[in-house]
Coordinates of C-alpha atoms and ligand atoms in Angstrom, one line a residue:
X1 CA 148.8 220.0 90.0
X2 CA 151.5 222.3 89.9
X3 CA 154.6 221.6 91.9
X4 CA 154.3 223.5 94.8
X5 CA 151.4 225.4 95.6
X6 CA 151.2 226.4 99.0
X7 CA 149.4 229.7 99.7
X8 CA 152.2 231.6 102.3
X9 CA 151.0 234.7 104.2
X10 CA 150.5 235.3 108.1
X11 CA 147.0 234.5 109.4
X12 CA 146.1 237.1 111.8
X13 CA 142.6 238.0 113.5
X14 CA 140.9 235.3 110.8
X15 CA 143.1 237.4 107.7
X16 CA 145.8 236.5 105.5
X17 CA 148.5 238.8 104.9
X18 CA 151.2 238.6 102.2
X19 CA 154.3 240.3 101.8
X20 CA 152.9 243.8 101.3
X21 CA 155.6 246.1 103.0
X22 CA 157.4 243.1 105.1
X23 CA 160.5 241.5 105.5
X24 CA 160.6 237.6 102.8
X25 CA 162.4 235.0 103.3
X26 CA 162.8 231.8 100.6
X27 CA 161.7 228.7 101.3
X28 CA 163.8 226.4 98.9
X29 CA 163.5 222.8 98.0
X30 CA 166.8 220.4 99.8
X31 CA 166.7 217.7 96.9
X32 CA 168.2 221.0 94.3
X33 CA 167.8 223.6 96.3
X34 CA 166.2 225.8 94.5
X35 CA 163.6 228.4 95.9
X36 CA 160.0 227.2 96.0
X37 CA 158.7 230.7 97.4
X38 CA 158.9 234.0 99.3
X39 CA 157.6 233.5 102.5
X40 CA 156.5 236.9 104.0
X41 CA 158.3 237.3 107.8
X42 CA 156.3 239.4 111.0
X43 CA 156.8 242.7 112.0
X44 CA 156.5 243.6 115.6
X45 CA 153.0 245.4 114.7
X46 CA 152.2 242.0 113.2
X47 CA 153.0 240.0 116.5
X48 CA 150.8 242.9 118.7
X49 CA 148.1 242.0 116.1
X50 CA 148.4 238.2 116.3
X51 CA 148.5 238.7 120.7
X52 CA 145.6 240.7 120.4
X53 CA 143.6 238.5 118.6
X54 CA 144.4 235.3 121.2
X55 CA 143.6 237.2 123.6
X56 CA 140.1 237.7 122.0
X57 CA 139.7 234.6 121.1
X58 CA 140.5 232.8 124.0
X59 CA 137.4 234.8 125.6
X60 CA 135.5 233.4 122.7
X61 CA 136.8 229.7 122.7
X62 CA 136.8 229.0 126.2
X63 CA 133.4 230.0 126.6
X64 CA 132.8 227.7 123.5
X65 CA 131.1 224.0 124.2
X66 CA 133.1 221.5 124.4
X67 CA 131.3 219.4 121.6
X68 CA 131.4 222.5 119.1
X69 CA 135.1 222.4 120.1
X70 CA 135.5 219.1 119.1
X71 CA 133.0 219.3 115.8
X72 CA 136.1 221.7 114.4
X73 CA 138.7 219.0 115.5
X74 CA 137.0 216.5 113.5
X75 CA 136.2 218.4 110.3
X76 CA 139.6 219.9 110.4
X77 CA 140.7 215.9 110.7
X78 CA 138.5 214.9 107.7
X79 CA 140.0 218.0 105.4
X80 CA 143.5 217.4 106.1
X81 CA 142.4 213.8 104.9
X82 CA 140.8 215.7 101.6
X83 CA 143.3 217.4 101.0
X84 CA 146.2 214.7 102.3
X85 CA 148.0 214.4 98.7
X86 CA 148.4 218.2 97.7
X87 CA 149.7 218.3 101.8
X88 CA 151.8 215.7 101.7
X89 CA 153.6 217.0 98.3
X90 CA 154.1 220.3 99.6
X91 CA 155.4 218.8 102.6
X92 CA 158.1 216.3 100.5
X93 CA 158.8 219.4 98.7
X94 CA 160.0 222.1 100.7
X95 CA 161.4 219.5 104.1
X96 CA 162.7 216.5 101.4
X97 CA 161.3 213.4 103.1
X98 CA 160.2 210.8 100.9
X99 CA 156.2 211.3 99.8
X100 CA 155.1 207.9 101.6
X101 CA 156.4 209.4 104.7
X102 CA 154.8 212.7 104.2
X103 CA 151.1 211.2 103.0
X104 CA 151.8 209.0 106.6
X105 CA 152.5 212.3 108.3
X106 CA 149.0 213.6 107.1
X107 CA 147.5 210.4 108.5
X108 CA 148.6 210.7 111.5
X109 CA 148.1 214.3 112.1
X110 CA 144.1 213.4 111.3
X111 CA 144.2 210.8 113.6
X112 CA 145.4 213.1 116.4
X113 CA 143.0 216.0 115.6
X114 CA 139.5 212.6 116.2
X115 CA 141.7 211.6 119.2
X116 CA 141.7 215.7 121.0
X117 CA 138.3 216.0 119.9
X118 CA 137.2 213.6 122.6
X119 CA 139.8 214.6 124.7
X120 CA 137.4 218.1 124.4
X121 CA 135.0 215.8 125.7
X122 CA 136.3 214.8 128.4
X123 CA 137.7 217.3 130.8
X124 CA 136.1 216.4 134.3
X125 CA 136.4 217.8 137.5
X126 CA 135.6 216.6 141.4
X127 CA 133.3 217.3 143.9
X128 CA 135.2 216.8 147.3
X129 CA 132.6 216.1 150.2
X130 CA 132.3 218.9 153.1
X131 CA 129.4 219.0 156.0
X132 CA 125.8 218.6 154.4
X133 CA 124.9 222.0 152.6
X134 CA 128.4 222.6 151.2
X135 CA 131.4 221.2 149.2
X136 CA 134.4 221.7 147.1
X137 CA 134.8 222.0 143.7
X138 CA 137.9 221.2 141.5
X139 CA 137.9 222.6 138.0
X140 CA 140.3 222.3 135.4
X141 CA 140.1 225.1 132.9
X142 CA 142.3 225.9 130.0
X143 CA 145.8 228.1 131.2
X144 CA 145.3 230.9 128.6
X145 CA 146.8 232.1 125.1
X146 CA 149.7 229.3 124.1
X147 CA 153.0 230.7 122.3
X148 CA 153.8 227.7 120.5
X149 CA 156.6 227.4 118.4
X150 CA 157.5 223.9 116.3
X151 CA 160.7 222.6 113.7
X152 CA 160.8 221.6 110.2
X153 CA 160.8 217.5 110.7
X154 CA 157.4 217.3 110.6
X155 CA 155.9 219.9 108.7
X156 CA 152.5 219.1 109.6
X157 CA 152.0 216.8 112.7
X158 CA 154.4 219.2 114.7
X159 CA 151.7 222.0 114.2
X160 CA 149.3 220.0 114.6
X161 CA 150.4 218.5 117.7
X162 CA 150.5 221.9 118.9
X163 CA 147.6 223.6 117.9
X164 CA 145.1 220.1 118.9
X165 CA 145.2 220.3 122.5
X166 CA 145.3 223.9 122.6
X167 CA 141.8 224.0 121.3
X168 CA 140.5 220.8 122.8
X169 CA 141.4 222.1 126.4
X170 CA 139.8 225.5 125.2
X171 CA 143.0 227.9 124.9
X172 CA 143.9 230.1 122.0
X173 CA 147.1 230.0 120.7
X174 CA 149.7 231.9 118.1
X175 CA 151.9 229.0 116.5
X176 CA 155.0 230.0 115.0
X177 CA 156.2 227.1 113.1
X178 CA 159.3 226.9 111.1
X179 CA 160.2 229.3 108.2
X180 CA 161.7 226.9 105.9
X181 CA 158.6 224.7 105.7
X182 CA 156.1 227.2 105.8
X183 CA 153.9 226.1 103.4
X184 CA 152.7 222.7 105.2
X185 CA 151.7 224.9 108.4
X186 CA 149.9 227.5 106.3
X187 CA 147.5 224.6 104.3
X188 CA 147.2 222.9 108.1
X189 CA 145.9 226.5 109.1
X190 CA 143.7 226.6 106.1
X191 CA 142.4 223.4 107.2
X192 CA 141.4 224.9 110.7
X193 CA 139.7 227.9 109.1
X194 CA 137.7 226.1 106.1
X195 CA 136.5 223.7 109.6
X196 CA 134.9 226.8 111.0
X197 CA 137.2 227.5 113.3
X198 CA 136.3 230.8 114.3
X199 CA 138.6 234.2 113.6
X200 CA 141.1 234.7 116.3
X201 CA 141.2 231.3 117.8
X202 CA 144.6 230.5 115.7
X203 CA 146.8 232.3 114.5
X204 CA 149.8 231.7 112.5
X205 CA 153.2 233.7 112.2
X206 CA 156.9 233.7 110.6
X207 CA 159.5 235.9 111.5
X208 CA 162.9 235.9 112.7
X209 CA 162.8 233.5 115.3
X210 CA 164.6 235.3 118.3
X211 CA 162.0 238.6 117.4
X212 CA 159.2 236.6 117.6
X213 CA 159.5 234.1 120.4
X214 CA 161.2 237.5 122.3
X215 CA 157.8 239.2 121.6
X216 CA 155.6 236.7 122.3
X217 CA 156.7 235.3 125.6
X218 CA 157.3 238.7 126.8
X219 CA 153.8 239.7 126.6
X220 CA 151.1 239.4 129.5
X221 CA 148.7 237.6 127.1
X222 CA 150.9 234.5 126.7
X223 CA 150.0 231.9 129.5
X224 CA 151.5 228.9 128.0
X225 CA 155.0 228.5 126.0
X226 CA 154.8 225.1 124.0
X227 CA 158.4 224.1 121.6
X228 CA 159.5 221.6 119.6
X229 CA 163.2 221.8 119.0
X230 CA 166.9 221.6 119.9
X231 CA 167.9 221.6 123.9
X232 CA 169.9 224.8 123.5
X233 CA 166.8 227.1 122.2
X234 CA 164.9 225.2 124.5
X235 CA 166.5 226.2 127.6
X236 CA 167.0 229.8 126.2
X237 CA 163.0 229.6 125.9
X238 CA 162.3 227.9 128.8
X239 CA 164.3 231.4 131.0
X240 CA 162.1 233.9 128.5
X241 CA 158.9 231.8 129.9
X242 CA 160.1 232.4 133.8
X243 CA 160.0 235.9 133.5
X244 CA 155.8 235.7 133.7
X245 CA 155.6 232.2 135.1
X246 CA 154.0 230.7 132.1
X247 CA 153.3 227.2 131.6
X248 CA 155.9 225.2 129.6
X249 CA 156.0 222.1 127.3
X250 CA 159.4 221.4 126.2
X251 CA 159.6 218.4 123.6
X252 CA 163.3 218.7 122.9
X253 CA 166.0 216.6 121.4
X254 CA 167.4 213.4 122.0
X255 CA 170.5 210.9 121.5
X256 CA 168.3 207.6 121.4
X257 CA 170.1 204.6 122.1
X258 CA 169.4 201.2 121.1
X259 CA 170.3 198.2 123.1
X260 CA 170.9 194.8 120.8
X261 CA 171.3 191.8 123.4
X262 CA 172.6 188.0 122.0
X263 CA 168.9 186.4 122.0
X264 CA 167.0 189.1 119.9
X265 CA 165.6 187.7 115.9
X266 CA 168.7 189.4 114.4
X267 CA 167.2 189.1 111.0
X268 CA 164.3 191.0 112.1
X269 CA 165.9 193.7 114.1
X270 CA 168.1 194.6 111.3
X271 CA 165.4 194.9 109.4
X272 CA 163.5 197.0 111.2
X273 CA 166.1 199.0 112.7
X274 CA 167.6 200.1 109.6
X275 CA 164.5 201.7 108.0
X276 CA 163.8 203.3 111.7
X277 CA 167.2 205.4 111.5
X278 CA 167.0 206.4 107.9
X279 CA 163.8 207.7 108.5
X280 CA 163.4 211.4 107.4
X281 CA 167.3 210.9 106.7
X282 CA 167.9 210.3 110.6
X283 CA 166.3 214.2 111.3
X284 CA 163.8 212.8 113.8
X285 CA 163.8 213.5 117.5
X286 CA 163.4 209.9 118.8
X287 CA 165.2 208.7 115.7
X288 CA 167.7 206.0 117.2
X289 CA 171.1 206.8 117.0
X290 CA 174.0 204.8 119.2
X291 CA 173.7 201.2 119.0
X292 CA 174.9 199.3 121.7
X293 CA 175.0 196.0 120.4
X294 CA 175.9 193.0 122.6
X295 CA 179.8 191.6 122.1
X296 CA 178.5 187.9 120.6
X297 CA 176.3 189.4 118.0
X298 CA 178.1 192.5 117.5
X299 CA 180.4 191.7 114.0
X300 CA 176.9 190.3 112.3
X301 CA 175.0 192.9 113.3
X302 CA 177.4 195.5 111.9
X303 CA 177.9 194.0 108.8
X304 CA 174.1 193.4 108.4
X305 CA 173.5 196.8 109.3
X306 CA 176.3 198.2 106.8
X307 CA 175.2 195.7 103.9
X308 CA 171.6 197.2 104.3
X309 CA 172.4 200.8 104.3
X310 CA 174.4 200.2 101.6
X311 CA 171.0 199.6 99.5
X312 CA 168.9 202.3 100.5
X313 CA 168.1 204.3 97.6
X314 CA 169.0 208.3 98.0
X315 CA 167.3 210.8 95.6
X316 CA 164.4 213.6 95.5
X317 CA 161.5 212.6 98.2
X318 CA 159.0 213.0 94.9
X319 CA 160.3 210.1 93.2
X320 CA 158.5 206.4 94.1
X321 CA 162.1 204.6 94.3
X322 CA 163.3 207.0 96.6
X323 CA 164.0 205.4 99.9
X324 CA 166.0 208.3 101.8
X325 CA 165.3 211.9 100.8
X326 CA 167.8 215.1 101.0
X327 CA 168.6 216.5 104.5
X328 CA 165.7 219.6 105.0
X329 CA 168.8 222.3 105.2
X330 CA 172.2 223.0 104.2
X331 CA 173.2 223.1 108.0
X332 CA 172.5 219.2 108.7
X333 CA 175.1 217.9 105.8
X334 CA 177.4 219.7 106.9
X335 CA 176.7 219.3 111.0
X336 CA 176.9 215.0 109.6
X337 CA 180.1 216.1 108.1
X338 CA 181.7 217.4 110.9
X339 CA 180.5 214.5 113.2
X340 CA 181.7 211.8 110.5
X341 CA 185.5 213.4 110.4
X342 CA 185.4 213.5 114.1
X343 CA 184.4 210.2 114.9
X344 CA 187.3 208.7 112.3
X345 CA 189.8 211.2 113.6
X346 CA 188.9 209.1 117.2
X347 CA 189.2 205.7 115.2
X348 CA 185.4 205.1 114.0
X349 CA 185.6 202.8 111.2
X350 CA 183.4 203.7 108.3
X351 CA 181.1 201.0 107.1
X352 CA 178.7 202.5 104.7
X353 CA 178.4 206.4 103.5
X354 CA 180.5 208.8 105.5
X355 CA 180.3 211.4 102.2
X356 CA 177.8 214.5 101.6
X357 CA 176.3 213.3 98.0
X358 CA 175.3 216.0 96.0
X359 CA 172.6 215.0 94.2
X360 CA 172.1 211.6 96.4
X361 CA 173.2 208.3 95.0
X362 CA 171.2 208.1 92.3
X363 CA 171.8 211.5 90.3
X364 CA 168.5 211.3 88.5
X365 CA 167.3 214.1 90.2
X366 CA 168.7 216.1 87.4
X367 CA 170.3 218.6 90.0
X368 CA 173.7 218.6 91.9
X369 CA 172.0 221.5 94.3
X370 CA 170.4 219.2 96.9
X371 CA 171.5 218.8 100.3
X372 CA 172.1 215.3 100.8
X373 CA 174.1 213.2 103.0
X374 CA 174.9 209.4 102.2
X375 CA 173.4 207.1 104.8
X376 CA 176.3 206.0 106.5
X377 CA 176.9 203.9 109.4
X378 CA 180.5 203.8 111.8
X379 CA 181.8 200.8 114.1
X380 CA 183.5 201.2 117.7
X381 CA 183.0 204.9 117.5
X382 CA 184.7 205.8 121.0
X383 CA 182.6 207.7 123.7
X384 CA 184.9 210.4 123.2
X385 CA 183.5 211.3 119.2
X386 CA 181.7 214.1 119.3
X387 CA 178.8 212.2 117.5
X388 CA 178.7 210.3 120.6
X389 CA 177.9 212.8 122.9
X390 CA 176.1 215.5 120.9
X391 CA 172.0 215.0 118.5
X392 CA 172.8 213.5 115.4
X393 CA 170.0 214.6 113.8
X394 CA 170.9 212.9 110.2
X395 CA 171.7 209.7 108.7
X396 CA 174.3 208.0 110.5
X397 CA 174.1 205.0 113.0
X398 CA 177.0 205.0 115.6
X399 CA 178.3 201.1 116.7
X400 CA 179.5 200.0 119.7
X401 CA 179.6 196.3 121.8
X402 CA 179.0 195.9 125.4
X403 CA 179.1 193.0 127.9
X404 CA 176.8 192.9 129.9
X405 CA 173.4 194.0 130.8
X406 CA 174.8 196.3 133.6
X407 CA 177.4 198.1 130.8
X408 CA 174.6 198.5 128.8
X409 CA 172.0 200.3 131.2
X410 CA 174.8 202.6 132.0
X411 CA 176.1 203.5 128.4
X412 CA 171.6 204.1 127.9
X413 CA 171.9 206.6 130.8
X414 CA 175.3 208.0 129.9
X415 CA 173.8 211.0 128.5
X416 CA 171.7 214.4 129.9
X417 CA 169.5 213.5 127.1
X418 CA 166.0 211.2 127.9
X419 CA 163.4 211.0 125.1
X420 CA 163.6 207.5 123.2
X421 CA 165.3 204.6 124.1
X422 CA 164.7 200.9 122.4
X423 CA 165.5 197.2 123.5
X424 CA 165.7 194.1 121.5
X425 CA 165.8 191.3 123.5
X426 CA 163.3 188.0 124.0
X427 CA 164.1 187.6 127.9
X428 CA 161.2 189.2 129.5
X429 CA 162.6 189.7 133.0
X430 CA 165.1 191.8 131.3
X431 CA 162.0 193.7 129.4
X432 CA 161.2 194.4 132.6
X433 CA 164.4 195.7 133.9
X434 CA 165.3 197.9 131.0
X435 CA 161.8 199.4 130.9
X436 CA 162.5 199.7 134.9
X437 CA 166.1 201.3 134.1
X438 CA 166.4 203.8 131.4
X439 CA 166.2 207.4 131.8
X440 CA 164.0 207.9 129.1
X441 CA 160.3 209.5 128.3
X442 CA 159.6 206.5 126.4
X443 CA 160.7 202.9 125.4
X444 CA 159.9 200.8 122.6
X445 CA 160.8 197.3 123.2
X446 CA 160.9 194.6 120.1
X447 CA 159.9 197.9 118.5
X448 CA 160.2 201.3 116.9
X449 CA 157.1 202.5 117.2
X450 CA 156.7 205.1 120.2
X451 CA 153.7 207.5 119.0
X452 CA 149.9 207.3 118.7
X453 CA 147.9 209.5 119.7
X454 CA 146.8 207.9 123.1
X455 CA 150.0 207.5 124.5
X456 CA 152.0 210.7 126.2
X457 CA 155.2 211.7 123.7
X458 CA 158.0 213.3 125.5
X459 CA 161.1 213.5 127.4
X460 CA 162.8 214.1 130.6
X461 CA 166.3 215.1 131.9
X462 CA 167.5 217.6 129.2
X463 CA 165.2 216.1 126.7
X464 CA 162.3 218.9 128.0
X465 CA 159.4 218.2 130.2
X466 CA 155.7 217.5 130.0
X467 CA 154.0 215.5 127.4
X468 CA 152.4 215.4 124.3
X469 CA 149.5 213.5 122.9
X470 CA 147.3 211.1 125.4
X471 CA 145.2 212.8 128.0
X472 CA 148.3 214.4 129.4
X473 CA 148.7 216.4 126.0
X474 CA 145.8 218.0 127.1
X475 CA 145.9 218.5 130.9
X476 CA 149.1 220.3 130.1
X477 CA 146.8 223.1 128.9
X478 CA 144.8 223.3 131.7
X479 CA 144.9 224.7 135.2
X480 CA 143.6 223.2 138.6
X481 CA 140.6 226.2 140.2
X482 CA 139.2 224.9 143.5
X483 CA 136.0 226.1 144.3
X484 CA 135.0 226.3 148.2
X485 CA 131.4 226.8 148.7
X486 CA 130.3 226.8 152.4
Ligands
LIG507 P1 167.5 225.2 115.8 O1 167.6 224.8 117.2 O2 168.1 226.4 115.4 O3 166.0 225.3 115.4 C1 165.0 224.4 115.7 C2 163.6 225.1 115.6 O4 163.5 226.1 116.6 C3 163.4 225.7 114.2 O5 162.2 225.5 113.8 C4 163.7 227.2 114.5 O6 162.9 228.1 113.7 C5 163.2 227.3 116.0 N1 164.0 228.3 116.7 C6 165.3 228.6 116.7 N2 165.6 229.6 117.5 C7 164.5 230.1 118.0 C8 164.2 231.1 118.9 N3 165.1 231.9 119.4 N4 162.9 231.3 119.2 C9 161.9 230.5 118.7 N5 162.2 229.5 117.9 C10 163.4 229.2 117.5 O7 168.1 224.0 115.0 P2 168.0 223.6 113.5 O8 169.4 223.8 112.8 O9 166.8 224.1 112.7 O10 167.8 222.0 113.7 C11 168.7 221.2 114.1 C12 168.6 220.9 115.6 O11 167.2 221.0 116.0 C13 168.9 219.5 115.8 O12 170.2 219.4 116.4 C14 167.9 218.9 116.8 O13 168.4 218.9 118.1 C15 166.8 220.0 116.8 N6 165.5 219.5 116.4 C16 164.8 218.9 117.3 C17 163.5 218.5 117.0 C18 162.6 217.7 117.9 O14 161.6 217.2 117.5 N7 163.0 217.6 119.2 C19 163.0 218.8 115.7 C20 163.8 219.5 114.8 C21 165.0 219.9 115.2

């Protein structure tokens, strides 16, 4: 197998297109940074092309059964599960995360394609009762041609997440996912078409962001604006989508805080927390990131937290010993950077990390390229640190003790951000309360985990709006049509 071999070209109208006469851009590896490929960018005549085609194709698809709808959802599953190593190692490759992560990326994404092909299945309506002879009908049909657009973190669930419920509620959609990991997106669209999905249904663009999302949100054909990504582009997005009134999903970012009361199984929340926030080196939206940690357990949880981080193994995702990959882009070590000298400039005491790393801890990589950032956890870091207030988004884990349950409800809610939040604690009227409490799309309680494809994924406050995944992921692609016949 070579290294990376990721077919990149724009899929338009069922058709492939390479860089013949366009605009490239390199996608580059963040464990040496080297360039992996020339990934060929849209052209405005490229983006008419791609509308065009949705616009087709949603005639086509909505008119499509929903079983055949869902037949594609599953054989596109059971591919993606085919082809789950070569995926997962293009993915590792050209984002960093470590390959375990990547292979449980492709997992998942499978598992969401079988759960929105019964969704397809199950898309009802209601019969409201008027006088005998006559009644009311209330039908959801899908909203239209989607304008999706999705970040790098995860390669191939984010477009999958996208493009899932857009077919299982019968839209079309044009997915624009993110430059720098192209190649996962373009083998998931490969996936779609060797499935049978028919020509126009999907397509699949890169370009310079701005352009693109400008073009496609502008235009009449776009009913539906769906993004994954930070809370400033979001909002800039969410205005472009008021000029037509389209329908919005905004999964954006988040500041998740973790609350660590007296009574939890220390042991085991270390444990589990620690692998939690280095995962994909912290670059997750829901990743947890200020932990309030109750005053009496608060000095052993730091320095079992510190001790821990300390042992994670940094290096190139491709390597089996690797425990924390490379950050995906140059911008995130030094974004960490900037937070890290902040936070000790307001008195954060650094208890593991706090350096960019080269070529991560271990050097075998045989490069000093990479973009990596030492996993690196800071104590007391006052509300004032910048870290404290803005997305993380990398490897460090902020520390900070509270009192009481009160202080630490308010320090949860502190923040315009509401994705993630997560409680340790055995006392189960206080379960109740925090669940009750926290301004927060979801809350994991004695856990981490917050996704499967049943249960809605998203945010409020200035974490977006609507959900993801569950039957909600799909009713947010669908618009209510009463029917009064008399
Ligand atoms: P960014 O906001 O510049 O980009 C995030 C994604 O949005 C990228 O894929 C990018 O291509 C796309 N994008 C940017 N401008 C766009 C535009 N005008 N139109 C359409 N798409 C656009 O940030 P970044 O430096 O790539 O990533 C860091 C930040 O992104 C983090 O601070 C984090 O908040 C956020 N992020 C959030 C998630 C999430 O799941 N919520 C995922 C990845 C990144």
């Amino acid at each position: 197998m070579t290294a990376y071999d990721a077919r990149l070209g724009l899929y338009i109208a069922g058709q492939w297109l390479g860089a013949e006469g366009r605009e490239t851009q390199p996608v580059r590896n963040p464990a040496t940074g080297e360039t992996l490929a020339d990934l060929p960018l849209a052209n405005a005549a490229d983006l008419d092309a791609a509308l065009a085609a949705a616009d087709r194709g949603f005639r086509a698809w909505r008119a499509t059964a929903p079983d055949a709808r869902a037949a594609v959802l599953i054989r596109t599953a059971q591919l993606l599960r085919e082809r789950g190593d070569r995926l997962a190692r293009i993915a590792t490759l050209e984002q960093g995360k470590i390959l375990a992560e990547a292979k449980g990326e492709v997992a998942f994404a499978a598992q969401l394609l079988e759960f929105h092909a019964g969704e397809a299945q199950r898309i009802y309506g209601r019969v409201l009762q008027r006088p005998a002879g006559t009644r009311s009908l209330v039908l959801h049909q899908p909203v239209g041609p989607v304008a999706a657009f999705c970040a790098w973190n995860f390669p191939i669930m984010n477009v999958v997440r996208k493009i899932a419920p857009a077919l299982a509620a019968g839209c079309s959609i044009v997915i624009k996912p993110s430059e720098e990991t192209a190649g996962s997106a373009v083998e998931v669209l490969r996936c779609f078409q060797d499935a049978g999905l028919p020509s126009d249904v999907a397509q699949c663009v890169f370009g310079v962001p701005d352009m693109v999302s400008r073009r496609l949100l502008a235009s009449p054909v776009t009913r539906k604006l769906s993004f994954t990504g930070s809370v400033p582009v979001g909002k800039h997005l969410a205005k472009l989508a008021a000029d037509t009134m389209m329908a919005t999903t905004m999964e954006l970012g988040g500041h998740g805080p973790v609350l660590v009361f007296d009574d939890c199984d220390l042991e085991k929340t270390l444990d589990t927390l620690v692998a939690h926030k280095f995962r994909n080196a912290g670059q997750v939206c829901v990743a947890p990131t200020r932990f309030h940690v109750q005053e009496g357990i608060y000095d052993a949880f730091a320095h079992g937290f510190a001790e821990r981080t300390k042992r994670l193994r940094v290096g190139d995702g491709l390597r089996a010993e690797t425990q924390m990959g490379p950050m995906a882009n140059p911008r995130r070590p030094e974004a960490i950077a900037a937070m890290v000298a902040d936070a000790r400039g307001h008195g954060a005491r650094v208890l593991a990390g706090g350096e960019t790393d080269r070529g991560g801890n271990g050097h075998e990589n045989g490069s000093e390229g990479g973009f990596f950032f030492s996993p690196t956890v800071l104590a007391d870091v006052p509300l004032e640190a910048l870290a404290m207030n803005e997305e993380p988004f990398g490897p460090i884990a902020l520390l900070r003790p509270f009192a009481t349950v009160d202080d630490a409800i308010e320090q949860a809610n502190r923040l315009p951000f509401g994705l993630a939040a997560y409680c340790f604690t055995e006392n189960g009227r206080r379960q109740n309360l925090l669940g009750d409490s926290i301004e927060a799309g979801m809350v994991a309680i004695n856990s981490v985990r917050l996704s499967w494809p049943d249960s809605p994924f998203g945010g409020v406050k200035d974490s977006g709006h609507g959900s993801e995944d569950g039957p909600e992921g799909v009713a947010a692609h669908l618009v209510t049509k009463t029917i009064h016949m008399m």
